[in-house]
Amino acid sequence: MSVGSFTSLFYFDIGAFLFFTMAIAWRKSLFGQVRLLRANAIALFLLGLLSGIYAKDAALIGLSIVILLVRAYGIPTIIARAIPHSGDQWESTRVVNTTASILIVAAITAFAYILTEPLVALNPTKRIASLPVGVSALLIAVFLIVTRRRIATQLIAFALFDNAISACAFVLTEGVPLVVESGALLDVLLLIFVLVALASNMRSQTQSMDIAELRELHE
Amino acid sequence: MISSQITNPKAVESDQIKKRFDPMGRFFVIMICTLSALVAISATTIALLAITRPPWHGSTNLFLAIYGLKLATDPLSGVFLLISGSLGVMVIPHLYGYLRRNHLPTTTVIAIPIFIFTMALVPLANSTPTFFFFWELMALASVPLVAAHPNDQSGRRATFVYLAMTQLGAMAILVALAIISASHPGTPLAGLSALSSRDSNTLRSLAFLLALIGFGSKAGIVPFHIWLPKAHPQAPGPASALMSGAMVSLGIYGIIRFCILSLGTGAKWWAITLIVFGSITAIYGILQASVNKDLKVLLAYSTAENMGLALIAIGLFQLFRILHLPNLAAEALGAGVLILVAHGLFKGLAFLVAGSIQSEIGITDLDQLGGLAKIMPVSTVGFGIAALSASGLPFGSAFIGEWLLLQTIIHLPRDIGSLVLIGPIALGVVALTAGLSVLTMVKAFGIGFLGTPRSKRAGEAHESSTTMSTSIIALMIANLGLAFDPGVINFVILHLSESISGVYPRIALGSRISITTTSSAIFPSIGAALFIVGAIAIYLIRRFTASKRPQPLDEIRWGCGAKELTPKMQYTATSFAEPLERIFSDILVPRRDIETDAFDSLDLIVKRIDLRESPHDAIETALWNRLARALDLVASQFRRFHNGSLIRYLMLGGLGFAVVMVVTH
Amino acid sequence: MSYLSLILQITLIVVISPLIGQLMIKIKSKAEGRRGPSLLQGVRELGKLLKKGEINPIGTGSAFALAPAIYLVSTLVLSAIIPLIALKLPGSSNYDLFWVVGILLIGTIALGLGGLDTATAFGGMGASRELMVAALIEPSILMAIYALSIRANSSNIFKIVHATLSNPQQIASPQSALALIGLVIVVVAEAGRIPIDNPSTHLELTMIHEAMVLEVNGPKLAMVKLASSMRLVILIGLVVNLFFPIGISYSTSSVGSIILGIVALVIKVSLLAGLLAFVEVFLAKLRLFRVPELLAGSFVFGFLAVTASYFLPVIKA
Amino acid sequence: MTNSINQQLHQITSGISVIRSSEATDSDSLLGRVAFYLNEGYRLSLVCAKPLPQTILVTYCLVGKNPDRRHEIQLEVKRERPELPSLAKISFSASRFEREMADLYGIIPLNHPLPKRLVRHGHWPEEWYPMISSQEKPKFESDRQVGYPFQEVAGSGIYEIPVGPIHAGMIEPGHFRFFALGETVIRLRIRLWFLHKGLEKLFVGKTPAEAITLAEKISGDTSFGHSLAMTMAIEDALGITVPTRVASARAILLEAERIYNHIGDIGALANDVGFSWGNAIALDLKEEMMRLNSSLTQSRLLRGTLGVGTVKISDHLDLIGIDRIASKFEELIEILTNHSMVRDRFHGTAILGVAQAKEMGCLGVVARASGIEVDARIDHPFMTIGPTASTLETGDVNSRFLQRVNEIRASVSYIRELARFLRVEEPIAQVSTPPRESGFSLVEGWRGTIAHRVEIKDGIITNAKIVDPSWFNWPSLPIAMTNTIVPDFPLVNKSFNLSYSGNDL
């Protein structure tokens, strides 16, 4: 694989990664969000795979396959369980409305460029140039955690946050040490289990997780 | 002399009758107009000389005992003198017609020539005291223009707000000037440039901010814009035209002269501050314009929008100077100047038409106008051209300036780091502004001039007098001239840019406008020619096929089977604004109140519904009213020290001025 | 020869646009399991309208009378100033993309003013909605132009297409992809297709474009209908040539290359139009106040395209 | 005057009985009597008038559920000065019946808060009342334009959108006047009754068989519902009890009508949000259902099947066909409910609150979508088994859509249950109680509860009153539209899908 085509593919893939992240901020259907999370994780997997093939690093390829299994299959499947299958599967209420969310996401991206400028300037390689994309995915995930009310979306945002960290790692280095990565994975899994338990607990206590839903009506 | 804010129709009616029978003396009006014309013509002449000839300066000790009166010309002052002078010349016939038809307080009428005179002197001032003297004089001369309806509550309030903002601005300018001249006593303004960079940065930054506030309040920069929508509906049409087209631009002159040239290159954040304020002003101004339904208020907000755009251009100019990109800087300055020149022409035209409507109908509320196209054809075409220009569309005079601004933005160099983000952000602002101004102008033109009259008085109106139409036609020609051949002011851009940046901009202005290094070009005449060819083709086809069709019929409009459509069934200006109010509700914070008188508790059998929609300025409500209340609280402690008289305020201002002068000397 | 190709280009657009419009209807019908009208139905309808006598609604003025003509002329002008079949047309060095957008808006405005001039609720309502969409599209469309012009260092539309053609690898970049998505949304909105507007509805209260022209009849309606379908074809043609200018004629000197340009354009436009129609089947119309969400989305795509163009290094293969 | 209340038990079908009672009262105690029954949980389902030589006899039909109770209050007003006290204070629906009677019979409701004309056309002569005058038809001046006095919304910036009576779509005449501010509807006013057919008068003088056929034309899409209601009213008057087999066949056909209309509505809802694919599927299904109807009754619209005490139905009920339709229908619903754009248009649009719906006396799908349990199949049954009851709470377009979905599902399983009664062999219909002067019936048509009341003398109908559920539901549409946006109106209107023809008799 030539440098040019590797970089081009790498950019595309990380662009797709960012696209799916942003689309989660847009989408209202919770199952749709989970699907986007899967797509996001697949983009992450491809990021690792590409780097692995380019660097001819078998460990990296192996790591990306682990990512595919855990992040694209495992975690989304668990999160999907937290969504009430019979009740409301839509995220109608948001602290920030959709249009504003979209524009804020754009602002976050711009901010990520400013934030990472000194880092990129330190080592201006072509791959590092896409660091802002990873950082903006990170910030978007934080934004989602802060502004979303549904537990499921918060879980998704959390998983997204984790994916973004990995993406940044792929951009910055040739891949993270396997141990660190697996440790992080376990952490996240643990947390998600806790949150799922919390969510189902909450659901049983209060029938509706989204009481303020009626406010949307006069829009 | 009727303001749109008067709600009692009977009062309006009797006022109308009184106005018709109580015109001002012919001799007096002729005298005033001649005087104004003389001032305007000489201002224009001096402007042309100032731009093309080498700088001139002179001084006299006649007026100000301490420093003497110092005057000078350079291309920058020439540009602004040209804007006010040429607009003044074109406005005079309308002024004559307006004064012949409407009764105004004598002070207001006398203030007009003085106002034009002082506007001409401000850019000519060559020392800080001289400048401040003329600036204050201009501010004071403009107050009686706003106070044209002293008996009306909203008129008094407008005058008060205008006076307050003017004096607030003047105070800020005073301190800024004091700081500037303290470090360089006696230096002429034209020579101040780049001298100040050795001064302390904190002090310079303070001076920059104060000057920005002071001049920004004159230019209607948000949040200091609140006087614009209040003062303009009060002032007579021609005076509004001058205030909006020329005086407001002098605020930008002040920013260029002091914030950029006198204070030296400055820090990057200065430039960013200018761009941010410009962006906020442009978007907030056009948003308010798009939701307001009074024609003059709408135009006033649109003035703020245009000043915001000009400020963006000036901010880019400053930024490029700091980044040592003289060519781009020259382009940005050229864009800013073109925006200001075009704004003077189209806003002057729009306000003159609004003045004609004010004079002939007495209402400027769009929801009570309509159908003027059939009864006021000249004014309608005039407003159409003004609206086309204000929308920033091809074939309008503002397009060139906005296009140059966009070109400046998209040719940002790649190697300036995160600053490059200014490009997409500024472009987004300019684009949103352009889009909304299209909507605003279509609303103003479509609701106000097309369709059928929404009120009896609008239906009974006539075209304004020939003299008034003369001004409108002159400005129409000027606008079209600038739109199709901006080459007429090419020399302005060239001289200005050479005198400020020392380089010629790469803009080639002519009937073909291009940026020489980038192969971006537009050619309005070719576009117009294509339109004409297309129109002829369609006309010919229609003529050719007409014989094959049945004769055209006149039929009533589609009313879904109902026989008549009433004027209430046409769209209103408030309605046009409503979707935007919804979309931008976070910024505009709309207020609506529905009162229902129902027979039962569930509103099933309703006897009466009343809706009250109150457009308001969210910034005014949130910021200034709160500030005013807080001040009021403080002021109540000191109430016995002053009685609110104008003279005492001015005396205080003068005292402060004298103190600062003595201290800094 | 270059004037001939200009005339060819305009004629081509006039001729194919009713067919393309009908093709979209046909594809939609087929996808829904209906047979759909013949491809020539659009032409027949235009012919029928042209034969009809005009009805002048009482109370309307010259704005109403002129609006359809200005709309059509602006569209004809559009078809003369963008590179559809050839890279060199008379005056092509003056055709800036911002200018093109302005011409597009002039047509919209003319129709909006015509709607307001009818002094009916529908005319005004349609005008208000159309202009609201137009005003909110403006940032997206200019941002997409910005992204494209960085590539060519010029906003001249012919130069942009030329730059793409001479360096096709640039297309395969995230910034191009983002700009493309943004522009496609813009095209859908500008042409009044689902999910923004439903061109096939007859419910006067939900219409945008059709409400504006409710009073327009006879030959004038033919003008509006023709111009609307031309605008769709022009916009689609513009997008395909900005991103996939394959087949466009480099010069206007050879007849063969012009014919190739024509064939390529027809194929490309039919494909994209067909794709749009097919996707439409699975979409519903957005609630009016959700439209800004979509347009904000397209703005963000343009914004990201611009930032990506600045920050991602240029890749040269 | 003292009220003497007669009470009796009556059988509709073998095994199903109702308690009916009646009383006569005077204008002083009318308000009190009606208020008493309303407090008892009855609702006003029908008010009719009958001109007699000296007086006009006004009958208020109140119905209660659990058990099925029907009570009639009768009041005589003088021919020369017809007046009665308005019940507007206690019943919104009464206020509208009063306006109708004022227009058609000239009975003046005293103290009515809104005594505007309702049914009356602007060009009818002043003193001419179509239901009363025995004189010749007056000459109508077709050119006389009398605008309907809509209550305007005051305030600057409001504009009016006049829509109808001629619409772009092929629907019946109705004028909608929107008082709007931009896209927001401040108030909607509806003017219906553009085509007064004089239908109630047409029934007079008909034989029962003719009346049943005529009733099919009351509202084309409710052919079976209305003719069943007419049949049952006649049977009620004649004291006829029908066997369970006939009743179950009737119930099946009623559900068949419900299914094809609801499917059509669901498709139309999809179409109104621009989702034409959904509509295409629904139209396909509707066609299939109508063919099934045709195989059952020789009529796609289920016409010509009913007679007094009988019903004509094919022996073979195609349950497999119904199952096929049901499974295809589930696929359609899967598509529609998972489509985020469709969901966005439906969800939260035009909410009809429970309190308002209740006060207006809403019926059928509209009422049940707003959480009101009202269903004649359960409250006033004519079949021993009823369908599963279901209501939703929100009252928006989405719940009216889902309510239709749920009802189709319930109908399908109800038909399966009913099918076994078809094979029950029983004697033919018989006269079980002595014939009376009047008959009254309540039938849950697909829109809601249809009420018919007939009077029969010597085998000839002497008076008829028809109340389509749309009569009660029309006023709720403007209430739901308040503060909704203008472009959502077609969708909202379709979610109510009220009958013009059934309303404008």
GROMACS .gro file of C-alpha atoms in nm, chain C:
model
  317
  885MET     CA    1  -1.842   2.707  -3.252
  886SER     CA    2  -1.842   2.811  -2.890
  887TYR     CA    3  -2.166   3.005  -2.947
  888LEU     CA    4  -2.310   2.700  -3.113
  889SER     CA    5  -2.225   2.487  -2.813
  890LEU     CA    6  -2.384   2.748  -2.588
  891ILE     CA    7  -2.706   2.726  -2.789
  892LEU     CA    8  -2.679   2.348  -2.787
  893GLN     CA    9  -2.640   2.347  -2.412
  894ILE     CA   10  -2.945   2.568  -2.355
  895THR     CA   11  -3.155   2.370  -2.600
  896LEU     CA   12  -3.047   2.044  -2.447
  897ILE     CA   13  -3.158   2.157  -2.102
  898VAL     CA   14  -3.492   2.282  -2.234
  899VAL     CA   15  -3.554   1.958  -2.415
  900ILE     CA   16  -3.445   1.705  -2.156
  901SER     CA   17  -3.582   1.868  -1.844
  902PRO     CA   18  -3.948   1.767  -1.895
  903LEU     CA   19  -3.828   1.418  -1.976
  904ILE     CA   20  -3.605   1.396  -1.670
  905GLY     CA   21  -3.890   1.519  -1.451
  906GLN     CA   22  -4.111   1.251  -1.598
  907LEU     CA   23  -3.838   0.994  -1.558
  908MET     CA   24  -3.833   1.066  -1.185
  909ILE     CA   25  -4.209   1.023  -1.166
  910LYS     CA   26  -4.182   0.701  -1.360
  911ILE     CA   27  -3.914   0.560  -1.134
  912LYS     CA   28  -4.113   0.654  -0.826
  913SER     CA   29  -4.422   0.489  -0.969
  914LYS     CA   30  -4.236   0.173  -1.057
  915ALA     CA   31  -4.084   0.155  -0.712
  916GLU     CA   32  -4.430   0.181  -0.562
  917GLY     CA   33  -4.564  -0.088  -0.792
  918ARG     CA   34  -4.756   0.139  -1.025
  919ARG     CA   35  -4.712   0.177  -1.397
  920GLY     CA   36  -4.677   0.553  -1.399
  921PRO     CA   37  -4.739   0.794  -1.683
  922SER     CA   38  -4.550   0.792  -2.010
  923LEU     CA   39  -4.217   0.970  -2.034
  924LEU     CA   40  -4.369   1.216  -2.277
  925GLN     CA   41  -4.645   1.320  -2.038
  926GLY     CA   42  -4.450   1.625  -1.926
  927VAL     CA   43  -4.412   1.749  -2.280
  928ARG     CA   44  -4.780   1.686  -2.348
  929GLU     CA   45  -4.877   1.885  -2.042
  930LEU     CA   46  -4.661   2.176  -2.148
  931GLY     CA   47  -4.819   2.166  -2.492
  932LYS     CA   48  -5.166   2.161  -2.343
  933LEU     CA   49  -5.091   2.457  -2.120
  934LEU     CA   50  -4.941   2.654  -2.407
  935LYS     CA   51  -5.259   2.616  -2.605
  936LYS     CA   52  -5.477   2.744  -2.324
  937GLY     CA   53  -5.601   3.100  -2.301
  938GLU     CA   54  -5.471   3.313  -2.022
  939ILE     CA   55  -5.671   3.423  -1.722
  940ASN     CA   56  -5.560   3.741  -1.554
  941PRO     CA   57  -5.666   3.737  -1.191
  942ILE     CA   58  -5.834   4.066  -1.110
  943GLY     CA   59  -5.634   4.277  -0.870
  944THR     CA   60  -5.291   4.148  -0.961
  945GLY     CA   61  -5.033   4.379  -1.107
  946SER     CA   62  -4.724   4.367  -1.319
  947ALA     CA   63  -4.524   4.175  -1.059
  948PHE     CA   64  -4.760   3.881  -1.105
  949ALA     CA   65  -4.761   3.923  -1.482
  950LEU     CA   66  -4.383   3.930  -1.510
  951ALA     CA   67  -4.288   3.676  -1.244
  952PRO     CA   68  -4.314   3.360  -1.459
  953ALA     CA   69  -4.116   3.522  -1.738
  954ILE     CA   70  -3.840   3.637  -1.502
  955TYR     CA   71  -3.834   3.293  -1.344
  956LEU     CA   72  -3.794   3.129  -1.682
  957VAL     CA   73  -3.542   3.382  -1.809
  958SER     CA   74  -3.330   3.348  -1.497
  959THR     CA   75  -3.334   2.973  -1.550
  960LEU     CA   76  -3.237   3.010  -1.913
  961VAL     CA   77  -2.954   3.240  -1.808
  962LEU     CA   78  -2.847   2.978  -1.556
  963SER     CA   79  -2.832   2.716  -1.825
  964ALA     CA   80  -2.603   2.946  -2.022
  965ILE     CA   81  -2.353   3.022  -1.750
  966ILE     CA   82  -2.258   2.686  -1.605
  967PRO     CA   83  -2.037   2.418  -1.757
  968LEU     CA   84  -2.272   2.138  -1.852
  969ILE     CA   85  -2.145   2.006  -2.180
  970ALA     CA   86  -1.831   2.207  -2.241
  971LEU     CA   87  -1.558   2.366  -2.033
  972LYS     CA   88  -1.542   2.676  -2.248
  973LEU     CA   89  -1.846   2.880  -2.324
  974PRO     CA   90  -1.867   3.243  -2.431
  975GLY     CA   91  -1.799   3.463  -2.130
  976SER     CA   92  -1.707   3.168  -1.912
  977SER     CA   93  -1.427   3.357  -1.740
  978ASN     CA   94  -1.690   3.578  -1.575
  979TYR     CA   95  -1.918   3.312  -1.434
  980ASP     CA   96  -1.858   3.302  -1.067
  981LEU     CA   97  -2.037   3.049  -0.848
  982PHE     CA   98  -2.158   3.322  -0.612
  983TRP     CA   99  -2.304   3.491  -0.914
  984VAL     CA  100  -2.479   3.171  -1.017
  985VAL     CA  101  -2.634   3.147  -0.672
  986GLY     CA  102  -2.753   3.505  -0.708
  987ILE     CA  103  -2.920   3.430  -1.039
  988LEU     CA  104  -3.084   3.125  -0.886
  989LEU     CA  105  -3.219   3.343  -0.606
  990ILE     CA  106  -3.348   3.606  -0.847
  991GLY     CA  107  -3.576   3.346  -1.001
  992THR     CA  108  -3.702   3.238  -0.660
  993ILE     CA  109  -3.763   3.596  -0.558
  994ALA     CA  110  -3.949   3.680  -0.878
  995LEU     CA  111  -4.184   3.392  -0.817
  996GLY     CA  112  -4.221   3.487  -0.450
  997LEU     CA  113  -4.310   3.843  -0.536
  998GLY     CA  114  -4.553   3.715  -0.796
  999GLY     CA  115  -4.714   3.507  -0.523
 1000LEU     CA  116  -4.738   3.804  -0.289
 1001ASP     CA  117  -4.886   4.015  -0.567
 1002THR     CA  118  -5.186   3.786  -0.598
 1003ALA     CA  119  -5.296   3.911  -0.254
 1004THR     CA  120  -5.419   3.567  -0.156
 1005ALA     CA  121  -5.328   3.373   0.153
 1006PHE     CA  122  -5.175   3.091  -0.049
 1007GLY     CA  123  -4.952   3.311  -0.261
 1008GLY     CA  124  -4.811   3.481   0.045
 1009MET     CA  125  -4.780   3.160   0.240
 1010GLY     CA  126  -4.592   2.991  -0.041
 1011ALA     CA  127  -4.366   3.290  -0.087
 1012SER     CA  128  -4.289   3.304   0.283
 1013ARG     CA  129  -4.202   2.935   0.299
 1014GLU     CA  130  -4.001   2.934  -0.021
 1015LEU     CA  131  -3.799   3.233   0.093
 1016MET     CA  132  -3.748   3.089   0.437
 1017VAL     CA  133  -3.598   2.780   0.279
 1018ALA     CA  134  -3.398   2.993   0.034
 1019ALA     CA  135  -3.263   3.211   0.313
 1020LEU     CA  136  -3.156   2.913   0.519
 1021ILE     CA  137  -3.003   2.734   0.220
 1022GLU     CA  138  -2.781   3.031   0.147
 1023PRO     CA  139  -2.519   2.951   0.416
 1024SER     CA  140  -2.503   2.585   0.312
 1025ILE     CA  141  -2.466   2.659  -0.055
 1026LEU     CA  142  -2.204   2.930  -0.010
 1027MET     CA  143  -2.011   2.710   0.230
 1028ALA     CA  144  -2.006   2.427  -0.022
 1029ILE     CA  145  -1.885   2.671  -0.287
 1030TYR     CA  146  -1.614   2.785  -0.047
 1031ALA     CA  147  -1.498   2.427  -0.001
 1032LEU     CA  148  -1.485   2.374  -0.376
 1033SER     CA  149  -1.312   2.699  -0.449
 1034ILE     CA  150  -1.026   2.625  -0.211
 1035ARG     CA  151  -0.939   2.332  -0.435
 1036ALA     CA  152  -0.923   2.547  -0.747
 1037ASN     CA  153  -0.818   2.872  -0.577
 1038SER     CA  154  -1.101   3.041  -0.760
 1039SER     CA  155  -1.474   3.060  -0.736
 1040ASN     CA  156  -1.506   3.065  -1.111
 1041ILE     CA  157  -1.722   2.768  -1.183
 1042PHE     CA  158  -1.547   2.671  -1.505
 1043LYS     CA  159  -1.212   2.688  -1.328
 1044ILE     CA  160  -1.337   2.461  -1.052
 1045VAL     CA  161  -1.458   2.199  -1.296
 1046HIS     CA  162  -1.135   2.235  -1.486
 1047ALA     CA  163  -0.932   2.182  -1.172
 1048THR     CA  164  -1.131   1.870  -1.090
 1049LEU     CA  165  -1.084   1.735  -1.437
 1050SER     CA  166  -0.709   1.794  -1.434
 1051ASN     CA  167  -0.661   1.645  -1.089
 1052PRO     CA  168  -0.933   1.385  -1.038
 1053GLN     CA  169  -0.768   1.235  -0.727
 1054GLN     CA  170  -0.884   1.541  -0.535
 1055ILE     CA  171  -1.237   1.410  -0.558
 1056ALA     CA  172  -1.149   1.109  -0.350
 1057SER     CA  173  -1.100   1.313  -0.036
 1058PRO     CA  174  -1.312   1.359   0.273
 1059GLN     CA  175  -1.357   1.728   0.203
 1060SER     CA  176  -1.506   1.657  -0.139
 1061ALA     CA  177  -1.732   1.393   0.005
 1062LEU     CA  178  -1.856   1.633   0.272
 1063ALA     CA  179  -1.913   1.911   0.020
 1064LEU     CA  180  -2.099   1.669  -0.204
 1065ILE     CA  181  -2.337   1.564   0.075
 1066GLY     CA  182  -2.396   1.929   0.161
 1067LEU     CA  183  -2.466   2.020  -0.199
 1068VAL     CA  184  -2.703   1.730  -0.257
 1069ILE     CA  185  -2.915   1.844   0.038
 1070VAL     CA  186  -2.908   2.193  -0.108
 1071VAL     CA  187  -3.021   2.066  -0.447
 1072VAL     CA  188  -3.308   1.872  -0.292
 1073ALA     CA  189  -3.417   2.176  -0.095
 1074GLU     CA  190  -3.374   2.421  -0.378
 1075ALA     CA  191  -3.562   2.202  -0.623
 1076GLY     CA  192  -3.842   2.153  -0.371
 1077ARG     CA  193  -3.829   1.774  -0.358
 1078ILE     CA  194  -3.916   1.542  -0.072
 1079PRO     CA  195  -3.831   1.574   0.220
 1080ILE     CA  196  -3.850   1.954   0.192
 1081ASP     CA  197  -4.148   1.996  -0.038
 1082ASN     CA  198  -4.375   1.750  -0.208
 1083PRO     CA  199  -4.408   1.841  -0.576
 1084SER     CA  200  -4.691   1.597  -0.633
 1085THR     CA  201  -4.922   1.710  -0.355
 1086HIS     CA  202  -5.246   1.888  -0.423
 1087LEU     CA  203  -5.306   1.995  -0.065
 1088GLU     CA  204  -5.279   2.369  -0.084
 1089LEU     CA  205  -5.196   2.417   0.282
 1090THR     CA  206  -4.880   2.211   0.280
 1091MET     CA  207  -4.740   2.323  -0.051
 1092ILE     CA  208  -4.441   2.550  -0.081
 1093HIS     CA  209  -4.359   2.600  -0.445
 1094GLU     CA  210  -4.700   2.512  -0.581
 1095ALA     CA  211  -4.879   2.745  -0.338
 1096MET     CA  212  -4.679   3.035  -0.471
 1097VAL     CA  213  -4.791   2.974  -0.826
 1098LEU     CA  214  -5.150   2.880  -0.749
 1099GLU     CA  215  -5.286   3.168  -0.957
 1100VAL     CA  216  -5.052   3.116  -1.249
 1101ASN     CA  217  -5.227   2.955  -1.543
 1102GLY     CA  218  -5.207   2.874  -1.909
 1103PRO     CA  219  -4.885   2.956  -2.095
 1104LYS     CA  220  -4.745   3.123  -1.785
 1105LEU     CA  221  -4.789   2.803  -1.590
 1106ALA     CA  222  -4.613   2.625  -1.872
 1107MET     CA  223  -4.323   2.866  -1.825
 1108VAL     CA  224  -4.311   2.802  -1.452
 1109LYS     CA  225  -4.334   2.426  -1.493
 1110LEU     CA  226  -4.066   2.423  -1.759
 1111ALA     CA  227  -3.840   2.648  -1.554
 1112SER     CA  228  -3.888   2.437  -1.240
 1113SER     CA  229  -3.791   2.118  -1.416
 1114MET     CA  230  -3.501   2.299  -1.583
 1115ARG     CA  231  -3.376   2.419  -1.249
 1116LEU     CA  232  -3.375   2.066  -1.116
 1117VAL     CA  233  -3.181   1.942  -1.418
 1118ILE     CA  234  -2.940   2.235  -1.403
 1119LEU     CA  235  -2.873   2.183  -1.033
 1120ILE     CA  236  -2.821   1.812  -1.078
 1121GLY     CA  237  -2.602   1.880  -1.380
 1122LEU     CA  238  -2.403   2.132  -1.180
 1123VAL     CA  239  -2.343   1.888  -0.897
 1124VAL     CA  240  -2.242   1.600  -1.121
 1125ASN     CA  241  -2.004   1.820  -1.315
 1126LEU     CA  242  -1.853   1.974  -1.004
 1127PHE     CA  243  -1.769   1.630  -0.873
 1128PHE     CA  244  -1.770   1.394  -1.170
 1129PRO     CA  245  -1.692   1.601  -1.477
 1130ILE     CA  246  -1.616   1.291  -1.681
 1131GLY     CA  247  -1.707   1.333  -2.044
 1132ILE     CA  248  -1.740   1.709  -2.044
 1133SER     CA  249  -1.588   1.861  -2.356
 1134TYR     CA  250  -1.254   2.035  -2.294
 1135SER     CA  251  -1.291   2.274  -2.581
 1136THR     CA  252  -1.564   2.364  -2.817
 1137SER     CA  253  -1.362   2.309  -3.130
 1138SER     CA  254  -1.445   1.948  -3.200
 1139VAL     CA  255  -1.797   1.833  -3.276
 1140GLY     CA  256  -1.722   1.485  -3.148
 1141SER     CA  257  -1.625   1.599  -2.804
 1142ILE     CA  258  -1.935   1.819  -2.778
 1143ILE     CA  259  -2.156   1.526  -2.871
 1144LEU     CA  260  -1.973   1.321  -2.611
 1145GLY     CA  261  -2.031   1.600  -2.362
 1146ILE     CA  262  -2.404   1.597  -2.438
 1147VAL     CA  263  -2.434   1.222  -2.408
 1148ALA     CA  264  -2.231   1.216  -2.090
 1149LEU     CA  265  -2.445   1.487  -1.934
 1150VAL     CA  266  -2.771   1.316  -2.023
 1151ILE     CA  267  -2.652   0.988  -1.879
 1152LYS     CA  268  -2.511   1.141  -1.563
 1153VAL     CA  269  -2.815   1.357  -1.497
 1154SER     CA  270  -3.056   1.070  -1.563
 1155LEU     CA  271  -2.865   0.846  -1.326
 1156LEU     CA  272  -2.854   1.098  -1.042
 1157ALA     CA  273  -3.214   1.206  -1.097
 1158GLY     CA  274  -3.321   0.843  -1.097
 1159LEU     CA  275  -3.129   0.781  -0.779
 1160LEU     CA  276  -3.291   1.083  -0.614
 1161ALA     CA  277  -3.636   0.965  -0.720
 1162PHE     CA  278  -3.569   0.616  -0.592
 1163VAL     CA  279  -3.450   0.743  -0.255
 1164GLU     CA  280  -3.753   0.969  -0.233
 1165VAL     CA  281  -3.980   0.668  -0.226
 1166PHE     CA  282  -3.850   0.579   0.115
 1167LEU     CA  283  -3.866   0.928   0.258
 1168ALA     CA  284  -4.150   1.130   0.401
 1169LYS     CA  285  -4.187   1.503   0.398
 1170LEU     CA  286  -4.037   1.676   0.698
 1171ARG     CA  287  -4.246   1.890   0.923
 1172LEU     CA  288  -4.192   2.249   0.814
 1173PHE     CA  289  -3.998   2.343   1.124
 1174ARG     CA  290  -3.774   2.040   1.096
 1175VAL     CA  291  -3.644   2.169   0.765
 1176PRO     CA  292  -3.396   2.404   0.938
 1177GLU     CA  293  -3.247   2.095   1.106
 1178LEU     CA  294  -3.171   1.942   0.771
 1179LEU     CA  295  -3.032   2.266   0.634
 1180ALA     CA  296  -2.821   2.314   0.946
 1181GLY     CA  297  -2.690   1.966   0.876
 1182SER     CA  298  -2.594   2.057   0.522
 1183PHE     CA  299  -2.431   2.374   0.655
 1184VAL     CA  300  -2.223   2.165   0.891
 1185PHE     CA  301  -2.115   1.940   0.606
 1186GLY     CA  302  -2.000   2.246   0.413
 1187PHE     CA  303  -1.828   2.385   0.721
 1188LEU     CA  304  -1.643   2.061   0.780
 1189ALA     CA  305  -1.550   2.043   0.415
 1190VAL     CA  306  -1.392   2.386   0.441
 1191THR     CA  307  -1.207   2.314   0.763
 1192ALA     CA  308  -1.092   1.980   0.630
 1193SER     CA  309  -0.966   2.151   0.315
 1194TYR     CA  310  -0.759   2.384   0.526
 1195PHE     CA  311  -0.631   2.141   0.782
 1196LEU     CA  312  -0.585   1.813   0.602
 1197PRO     CA  313  -0.272   1.822   0.389
 1198VAL     CA  314  -0.318   1.795   0.016
 1199ILE     CA  315  -0.269   1.442  -0.106
 1200LYS     CA  316  -0.095   1.400  -0.433
 1201ALA     CA  317  -0.093   1.057  -0.577
   0.00000   0.00000   0.00000
